Amino acid sequence: NPERTTRTVISAMSNTLGKLNLEKFQEIHIEKEGRKFSSEKVFLFIDGGDIQKQYSAQEPYASEEVFGEPYIRTNNKDYPLEKVCGNIDGDKGHKPGRGYFLEGVVAYGESSKNISGLNLNLYSTAEDEYKSAFDEQKKGLEKIKENFEPSCFDRVVVEDRGGDDVAKFEWYLHQSDFSFLTRINTHKRSRKLINLETGELENGLEIATRSKREGEIGAEKKWKNKHSKNPEFKNKKITSRIGYKKVALKEFPETSLTLILAWSDCYKEPLLLLTDQKITSKTDAWKYFFVYRKRWEIEKMYRELKQDFGLEKTRVRSLQKQKTLAFLLMYIWNFSKLLHKKKSQLLEKAVDIFKIYLKRNQKKDNEFSFLNFLRERIHPLSETYSYRKYSQFFSEICLEPNRKQLRMFLYERMS
């Protein structure tokens, strides 16, 4: 509506965000998505992220053109974002940043290959209840465990190198109901592991190097590396060879784990994956190798939420409303993936509607018929039915809470 200013639009959106019961919304969403994965093994890609609010001290909706530079300079101190904190700016080489942290979970079905965002938690280190990044991660996984459909299949948490931590291994092995697949470091200070074949304590890189030297790495596969930082190999097929070893953590020697060793011709060092899943062949090892490669989906989600959905550009000051908005954008990201997957079905239905239109109007299918269809049937809708009328209609039929259902919105009836 041209009569509404940016300020009033932001104010209306902010008020709507305040009515959402985020906790209940998360429970409903996770439970609904869990039902889709109840009959298969699920891999849970988890990763931390950040959103930058470098100019958070500036009034969110003030511009120099409208308000003037002196007004902004005088009023800046009165309009900071709530509990904005220092963080790491991943887009600028991990330099110090300012904003909030993210902790996301994306589910991937082993047999269905479905990908779905389960949860996205925005948090600040300035919150009173904040303890650590791992604590925030555990909160998200516990919420999933409480609301995910019970299943006899494994739920395997897949992490990048940030998961190579003793406290996390202890939690996965002794306190949680999740399995894990974690990448471990390969530099000289790589994690020490007990080689269960020899009983010796070695780091992961030593085990991988000796296995390669002794000819235990094989089962060659060629695959396309879309994300290589080396331009020589990006989007080109590379060759990898794989192996696996039975190992144990020196802190928990009684628990047998598997170390997957993958050597690729585009990297000087191997990829080392540690898991508590049972691996009995190189075919199994390859499966987990490519599951780990699929972990890139959560990185894509973060990138698309920032670049395509404008997560860093939002002007909402309340931390709770920022949390709600981040979760809603993840929910919309899910919906966009569903539309992309269903696009062929949607196009088929659109063609069927077009054919009915031609039949009813006794029109021939020529080069102008589709344009006439758009002009006669689609365009008038935008002139006849306003945005306000549609929003009121959907509010009445969709948003008014049903007493028999879980209440997600906190509404007051208008007199």
Coordinates of C-alpha atoms in Angstrom, one line a residue:
N1 CA 0.0 0.0 0.0
P2 CA 1.7 3.3 -1.1
E3 CA 0.1 5.1 1.8
R4 CA 1.9 3.0 4.4
T5 CA 5.5 4.1 5.2
T6 CA 8.4 1.7 6.0
R7 CA 8.0 2.6 9.6
T8 CA 4.3 1.6 9.8
V9 CA 4.9 -1.7 7.9
I10 CA 7.8 -2.6 10.3
S11 CA 5.6 -1.8 13.3
A12 CA 2.7 -3.9 12.0
M13 CA 5.1 -6.9 11.3
S14 CA 6.7 -6.5 14.7
N15 CA 3.3 -6.6 16.4
T16 CA 2.3 -9.7 14.5
L17 CA 5.6 -11.4 15.5
G18 CA 4.8 -10.6 19.2
K19 CA 1.6 -12.7 18.9
L20 CA 3.3 -15.9 17.9
N21 CA 3.9 -18.5 20.6
L22 CA 7.3 -19.6 19.3
E23 CA 7.7 -22.6 21.7
K24 CA 4.4 -24.1 20.6
F25 CA 5.1 -23.3 16.9
Q26 CA 8.4 -25.2 17.1
E27 CA 6.8 -28.2 18.8
I28 CA 4.1 -28.4 16.1
H29 CA 6.6 -28.1 13.3
I30 CA 9.1 -30.6 14.6
E31 CA 6.3 -33.1 15.4
K32 CA 4.8 -32.7 11.9
E33 CA 8.2 -33.1 10.1
G34 CA 9.1 -36.0 12.4
R35 CA 6.1 -38.0 11.0
K36 CA 7.7 -37.8 7.5
F37 CA 10.8 -39.5 8.7
S38 CA 9.3 -42.1 11.1
S39 CA 10.0 -45.1 8.8
E40 CA 13.7 -44.4 8.0
K41 CA 17.1 -43.6 9.4
V42 CA 17.5 -39.8 9.7
F43 CA 20.7 -37.8 9.6
L44 CA 20.6 -34.5 11.5
F45 CA 22.9 -31.9 10.1
I46 CA 23.8 -29.4 12.8
D47 CA 25.9 -26.3 12.6
G48 CA 26.3 -22.9 14.2
G49 CA 26.1 -19.6 12.3
D50 CA 25.9 -15.9 12.7
I51 CA 23.9 -12.9 11.6
Q52 CA 25.6 -9.5 11.5
K53 CA 24.1 -6.3 12.9
Q54 CA 27.1 -4.1 12.6
Y55 CA 25.0 -0.9 12.8
S56 CA 22.7 -2.0 15.5
A57 CA 23.1 1.2 17.5
Q58 CA 21.4 3.1 14.6
E59 CA 17.7 3.7 14.7
P60 CA 16.3 0.8 12.6
Y61 CA 13.9 2.8 10.5
A62 CA 15.6 6.3 10.3
S63 CA 17.2 7.5 7.1
E64 CA 19.2 10.6 6.7
E65 CA 17.1 11.7 3.7
V66 CA 13.9 11.7 5.8
F67 CA 15.0 12.6 9.3
G68 CA 18.3 14.4 8.7
E69 CA 21.8 13.5 10.0
P70 CA 21.6 15.6 13.2
Y71 CA 18.5 13.7 14.3
I72 CA 20.1 10.3 13.8
R73 CA 23.3 11.3 15.6
T74 CA 21.3 12.6 18.6
N75 CA 18.9 9.6 18.8
N76 CA 21.3 6.7 18.0
K77 CA 21.9 5.8 21.6
D78 CA 18.2 5.2 22.3
Y79 CA 17.6 2.6 19.6
P80 CA 20.0 -0.4 20.0
L81 CA 18.9 -3.9 19.2
E82 CA 18.1 -5.9 22.3
K83 CA 21.1 -7.8 23.7
V84 CA 23.2 -7.6 20.6
C85 CA 26.5 -9.3 21.2
G86 CA 30.0 -9.8 19.8
N87 CA 30.4 -12.7 17.4
I88 CA 32.5 -14.0 14.5
D89 CA 31.7 -12.7 10.9
G90 CA 32.1 -15.9 8.8
D91 CA 31.6 -14.0 5.5
K92 CA 34.7 -11.8 6.3
G93 CA 37.3 -14.4 7.1
H94 CA 36.1 -15.1 10.6
K95 CA 36.8 -11.5 11.7
P96 CA 35.2 -10.1 14.9
G97 CA 31.6 -9.1 14.2
R98 CA 28.5 -7.8 16.0
G99 CA 25.0 -9.4 16.0
Y100 CA 23.6 -12.8 17.1
F101 CA 24.4 -16.5 16.9
L102 CA 22.4 -19.2 15.1
E103 CA 22.1 -22.9 15.8
G104 CA 20.3 -24.9 13.1
V105 CA 19.2 -28.5 12.5
V106 CA 18.4 -29.9 9.1
A107 CA 17.0 -33.4 8.7
Y108 CA 18.0 -35.8 5.8
G109 CA 16.1 -39.1 5.2
E110 CA 18.4 -42.0 4.2
S111 CA 15.9 -43.7 1.9
S112 CA 13.6 -40.8 0.9
K113 CA 16.4 -38.3 0.4
N114 CA 14.1 -35.7 1.7
I115 CA 15.7 -32.6 3.3
S116 CA 13.8 -30.5 5.9
G117 CA 14.8 -27.7 8.3
L118 CA 13.7 -28.8 11.7
N119 CA 14.8 -26.0 13.9
L120 CA 16.6 -22.7 13.9
N121 CA 17.5 -21.1 17.2
L122 CA 18.8 -17.5 17.3
Y123 CA 20.5 -16.6 20.6
S124 CA 22.8 -14.0 22.2
T125 CA 25.7 -14.5 24.6
A126 CA 24.2 -11.6 26.5
E127 CA 21.1 -13.6 27.6
D128 CA 21.0 -14.4 31.3
E129 CA 20.4 -18.2 30.6
Y130 CA 23.3 -18.5 28.1
K131 CA 26.0 -21.0 29.1
S132 CA 27.8 -22.1 26.0
A133 CA 27.3 -22.9 22.3
F134 CA 27.2 -26.6 23.1
D135 CA 24.4 -26.0 25.6
E136 CA 22.4 -24.2 22.9
Q137 CA 23.0 -27.1 20.6
K138 CA 21.8 -29.6 23.2
K139 CA 18.6 -27.5 23.8
G140 CA 17.8 -27.8 20.1
L141 CA 18.5 -31.6 20.0
E142 CA 16.5 -32.2 23.2
K143 CA 13.5 -30.3 21.7
I144 CA 13.8 -32.6 18.6
K145 CA 14.0 -35.7 20.8
E146 CA 10.8 -34.7 22.7
N147 CA 8.7 -33.9 19.7
F148 CA 10.1 -36.2 17.0
E149 CA 8.0 -39.2 16.1
P150 CA 9.2 -42.3 18.0
S151 CA 11.1 -44.7 15.7
C152 CA 13.2 -47.8 15.8
F153 CA 15.6 -46.2 13.3
D154 CA 18.7 -44.3 14.3
R155 CA 18.9 -40.5 14.5
V156 CA 22.5 -39.7 13.6
V157 CA 23.9 -36.2 14.3
V158 CA 26.3 -35.0 11.6
E159 CA 28.8 -32.3 12.6
D160 CA 31.8 -30.6 11.1
R161 CA 35.1 -30.3 12.9
G162 CA 33.5 -28.2 15.7
G163 CA 32.1 -31.5 17.1
D164 CA 35.5 -32.9 17.8
D165 CA 35.2 -32.3 21.6
V166 CA 35.4 -34.7 24.6
A167 CA 32.4 -33.2 26.3
K168 CA 30.3 -33.8 23.2
F169 CA 31.5 -37.3 22.8
E170 CA 30.6 -38.0 26.4
W171 CA 27.1 -36.6 25.9
Y172 CA 26.5 -38.6 22.7
L173 CA 27.8 -41.9 24.2
H174 CA 26.3 -41.7 27.7
Q175 CA 23.6 -39.1 28.0
S176 CA 21.7 -38.8 24.7
D177 CA 19.7 -41.0 22.5
F178 CA 21.5 -39.8 19.3
S179 CA 24.3 -41.4 17.3
F180 CA 27.0 -39.2 15.8
L181 CA 29.2 -38.7 12.7
T182 CA 31.9 -36.1 13.3
R183 CA 34.8 -34.9 11.3
I184 CA 38.0 -34.8 13.3
N185 CA 41.1 -32.6 12.7
T186 CA 44.0 -33.9 10.6
H187 CA 46.8 -31.6 11.6
K188 CA 49.8 -32.8 13.7
R189 CA 47.8 -32.3 16.9
S190 CA 45.0 -34.5 15.6
R191 CA 42.9 -36.3 18.3
K192 CA 44.6 -39.3 19.9
L193 CA 42.7 -42.6 19.3
I194 CA 43.3 -46.1 20.5
N195 CA 43.9 -48.4 17.5
L196 CA 41.9 -51.5 18.5
E197 CA 43.9 -53.7 16.2
T198 CA 47.3 -52.8 17.8
G199 CA 46.2 -51.3 21.1
E200 CA 48.5 -48.4 20.5
L201 CA 47.6 -44.7 21.0
E202 CA 47.9 -42.8 17.7
N203 CA 46.5 -39.6 16.2
G204 CA 44.1 -39.9 13.3
L205 CA 46.5 -38.6 10.7
E206 CA 49.1 -41.3 11.6
I207 CA 46.4 -44.1 11.3
A208 CA 45.3 -42.8 7.9
T209 CA 48.9 -42.4 6.6
R210 CA 49.9 -45.9 7.6
S211 CA 46.7 -47.4 6.2
K212 CA 47.4 -45.8 2.9
R213 CA 51.0 -46.9 2.9
E214 CA 50.1 -50.5 3.7
G215 CA 47.5 -50.6 0.8
E216 CA 44.4 -50.7 3.1
I217 CA 42.8 -47.8 1.3
G218 CA 40.8 -48.7 -1.8
A219 CA 37.3 -49.0 -3.3
E220 CA 37.9 -46.1 -5.7
K221 CA 35.0 -43.8 -6.6
K222 CA 34.8 -40.7 -8.8
W223 CA 32.5 -37.9 -7.7
K224 CA 31.9 -34.2 -8.6
N225 CA 33.3 -31.7 -6.1
K226 CA 31.1 -28.7 -6.2
H227 CA 32.5 -26.8 -3.3
S228 CA 36.3 -27.2 -3.6
K229 CA 38.2 -24.0 -2.9
N230 CA 40.8 -25.1 -5.4
P231 CA 39.7 -23.8 -8.8
E232 CA 41.5 -26.7 -10.5
F233 CA 39.0 -29.2 -9.0
K234 CA 35.8 -27.2 -8.5
N235 CA 32.9 -28.7 -10.4
K236 CA 35.1 -31.4 -11.8
K237 CA 35.2 -35.1 -11.1
I238 CA 37.8 -36.2 -8.6
T239 CA 38.9 -39.6 -7.4
S240 CA 38.7 -40.8 -3.8
R241 CA 39.7 -44.0 -2.0
I242 CA 38.4 -45.1 1.3
G243 CA 39.1 -47.4 4.3
Y244 CA 38.0 -47.7 7.9
K245 CA 39.5 -48.7 11.2
K246 CA 38.1 -49.8 14.6
V247 CA 39.2 -47.3 17.2
A248 CA 38.3 -46.0 20.7
L249 CA 38.7 -42.6 22.4
K250 CA 41.4 -42.7 25.1
E251 CA 38.8 -41.1 27.5
F252 CA 36.3 -43.9 26.8
P253 CA 38.4 -47.0 25.9
E254 CA 35.5 -49.4 26.5
T255 CA 33.4 -48.0 23.6
S256 CA 34.3 -49.3 20.1
L257 CA 34.0 -46.6 17.3
T258 CA 34.8 -46.5 13.6
L259 CA 37.2 -44.1 12.0
I260 CA 36.5 -43.6 8.2
L261 CA 39.6 -42.7 6.2
A262 CA 39.1 -41.1 2.8
W263 CA 42.0 -39.9 0.5
S264 CA 41.0 -37.6 -2.4
D265 CA 43.3 -36.5 -5.2
C266 CA 42.4 -32.8 -4.7
Y267 CA 43.4 -32.7 -1.0
K268 CA 46.8 -33.2 0.6
E269 CA 45.3 -34.6 3.8
P270 CA 42.6 -37.2 4.3
L271 CA 39.0 -36.7 5.4
L272 CA 38.6 -38.4 8.8
L273 CA 35.1 -39.2 10.1
L274 CA 34.5 -40.7 13.5
T275 CA 31.2 -42.5 14.2
D276 CA 29.5 -44.9 16.7
Q277 CA 27.6 -46.4 13.8
K278 CA 28.5 -50.0 12.8
I279 CA 30.5 -50.2 9.6
T280 CA 31.4 -53.6 8.2
S281 CA 32.4 -52.8 4.7
K282 CA 33.8 -50.1 2.4
T283 CA 30.4 -49.8 0.9
D284 CA 29.1 -48.7 4.3
A285 CA 32.0 -46.3 4.7
W286 CA 31.2 -44.7 1.3
K287 CA 27.6 -44.2 2.4
Y288 CA 28.7 -42.2 5.4
F289 CA 31.3 -40.3 3.4
F290 CA 28.6 -39.0 1.0
V291 CA 26.2 -38.3 3.9
Y292 CA 28.8 -36.1 5.4
R293 CA 29.2 -34.4 2.0
K294 CA 25.4 -33.8 2.0
R295 CA 25.9 -31.8 5.3
W296 CA 26.5 -28.8 3.0
E297 CA 22.7 -28.4 2.9
I298 CA 22.7 -26.6 6.2
E299 CA 25.4 -24.2 4.9
K300 CA 23.2 -23.5 1.9
M301 CA 20.2 -22.8 4.3
Y302 CA 22.2 -20.2 6.1
R303 CA 23.4 -18.6 2.9
E304 CA 19.9 -18.5 1.4
L305 CA 18.3 -17.1 4.5
K306 CA 20.8 -14.3 4.5
Q307 CA 21.0 -13.5 0.8
D308 CA 17.5 -14.4 -0.4
F309 CA 15.4 -13.9 2.7
G310 CA 17.3 -10.9 4.1
L311 CA 17.7 -12.3 7.6
E312 CA 20.5 -9.9 8.4
K313 CA 18.6 -6.9 7.1
T314 CA 15.5 -7.2 9.4
R315 CA 14.8 -4.1 11.5
V316 CA 13.1 -5.7 14.5
R317 CA 14.7 -4.6 17.8
S318 CA 13.2 -7.2 20.2
L319 CA 15.4 -10.3 20.7
Q320 CA 12.3 -12.6 21.1
K321 CA 10.8 -11.3 17.9
Q322 CA 14.2 -11.8 16.1
K323 CA 14.1 -15.4 17.3
T324 CA 10.5 -15.8 16.0
L325 CA 11.4 -14.2 12.6
A326 CA 14.4 -16.5 12.1
F327 CA 12.3 -19.6 12.8
L328 CA 9.6 -18.4 10.4
L329 CA 12.1 -17.8 7.6
M330 CA 13.4 -21.3 8.1
Y331 CA 9.8 -22.5 7.8
I332 CA 9.4 -20.6 4.5
W333 CA 12.7 -22.0 3.3
N334 CA 11.3 -25.4 3.9
F335 CA 8.2 -24.5 1.9
S336 CA 10.2 -23.1 -1.0
K337 CA 12.1 -26.5 -1.2
L338 CA 8.8 -28.3 -1.2
L339 CA 7.5 -26.1 -4.1
H340 CA 10.7 -26.7 -6.0
K341 CA 10.3 -30.5 -5.6
K342 CA 6.7 -30.4 -6.6
K343 CA 7.1 -27.9 -9.5
S344 CA 6.5 -30.6 -12.2
Q345 CA 3.2 -31.6 -10.5
L346 CA 2.2 -27.9 -10.1
L347 CA 2.9 -27.3 -13.7
E348 CA 0.8 -30.3 -14.7
K349 CA -2.1 -29.0 -12.7
A350 CA -1.7 -25.5 -14.2
V351 CA -1.8 -27.1 -17.7
D352 CA -5.0 -29.0 -16.8
I353 CA -6.6 -25.7 -15.6
F354 CA -5.6 -24.0 -18.8
K355 CA -7.1 -26.9 -20.9
I356 CA -10.4 -26.6 -18.9
Y357 CA -10.4 -22.8 -19.6
L358 CA -9.9 -23.5 -23.4
K359 CA -12.7 -26.1 -23.4
R360 CA -15.2 -24.0 -21.5
N361 CA -14.6 -20.9 -23.7
Q362 CA -14.4 -22.9 -26.9
K363 CA -11.0 -21.4 -27.7
K364 CA -8.2 -22.9 -29.7
D365 CA -4.8 -23.4 -28.3
N366 CA -2.6 -21.0 -30.4
E367 CA 0.1 -18.5 -29.7
F368 CA -2.3 -16.0 -28.1
S369 CA -4.5 -18.3 -26.1
F370 CA -2.2 -18.5 -23.0
L371 CA -1.8 -14.7 -23.0
N372 CA -5.6 -14.3 -23.2
F373 CA -5.9 -16.8 -20.3
L374 CA -3.6 -14.7 -18.1
R375 CA -5.4 -11.5 -19.1
E376 CA -8.9 -12.7 -18.6
R377 CA -8.6 -15.0 -15.5
I378 CA -5.5 -14.1 -13.6
H379 CA -5.0 -10.3 -13.9
P380 CA -8.5 -9.3 -12.8
L381 CA -8.0 -11.0 -9.4
S382 CA -5.4 -8.4 -8.5
E383 CA -7.8 -5.6 -9.3
T384 CA -10.9 -7.1 -7.8
Y385 CA -9.5 -8.4 -4.5
S386 CA -7.2 -6.2 -2.5
Y387 CA -4.4 -7.4 -0.2
R388 CA -6.3 -6.1 2.8
K389 CA -9.5 -8.1 1.9
Y390 CA -7.5 -11.3 1.4
S391 CA -5.6 -10.9 4.7
Q392 CA -8.8 -10.3 6.6
F393 CA -10.4 -13.4 5.0
F394 CA -7.4 -15.6 5.8
S395 CA -7.2 -14.3 9.3
E396 CA -10.9 -15.2 9.9
I397 CA -10.7 -18.8 8.5
C398 CA -7.1 -19.7 9.3
L399 CA -5.7 -17.8 12.3
E400 CA -8.6 -17.8 14.7
P401 CA -7.6 -20.6 17.2
N402 CA -9.6 -23.7 17.3
R403 CA -10.4 -24.8 20.9
K404 CA -9.7 -28.4 20.0
Q405 CA -6.2 -27.7 18.7
L406 CA -3.0 -26.5 20.3
R407 CA -3.1 -22.7 20.6
M408 CA -0.3 -21.1 18.6
F409 CA -1.5 -17.5 18.4
L410 CA -2.4 -15.2 21.3
Y411 CA -5.3 -13.2 19.9
E412 CA -7.7 -10.7 21.5
R413 CA -11.2 -10.4 19.9
M414 CA -12.0 -7.0 18.5
S415 CA -15.2 -5.4 19.7

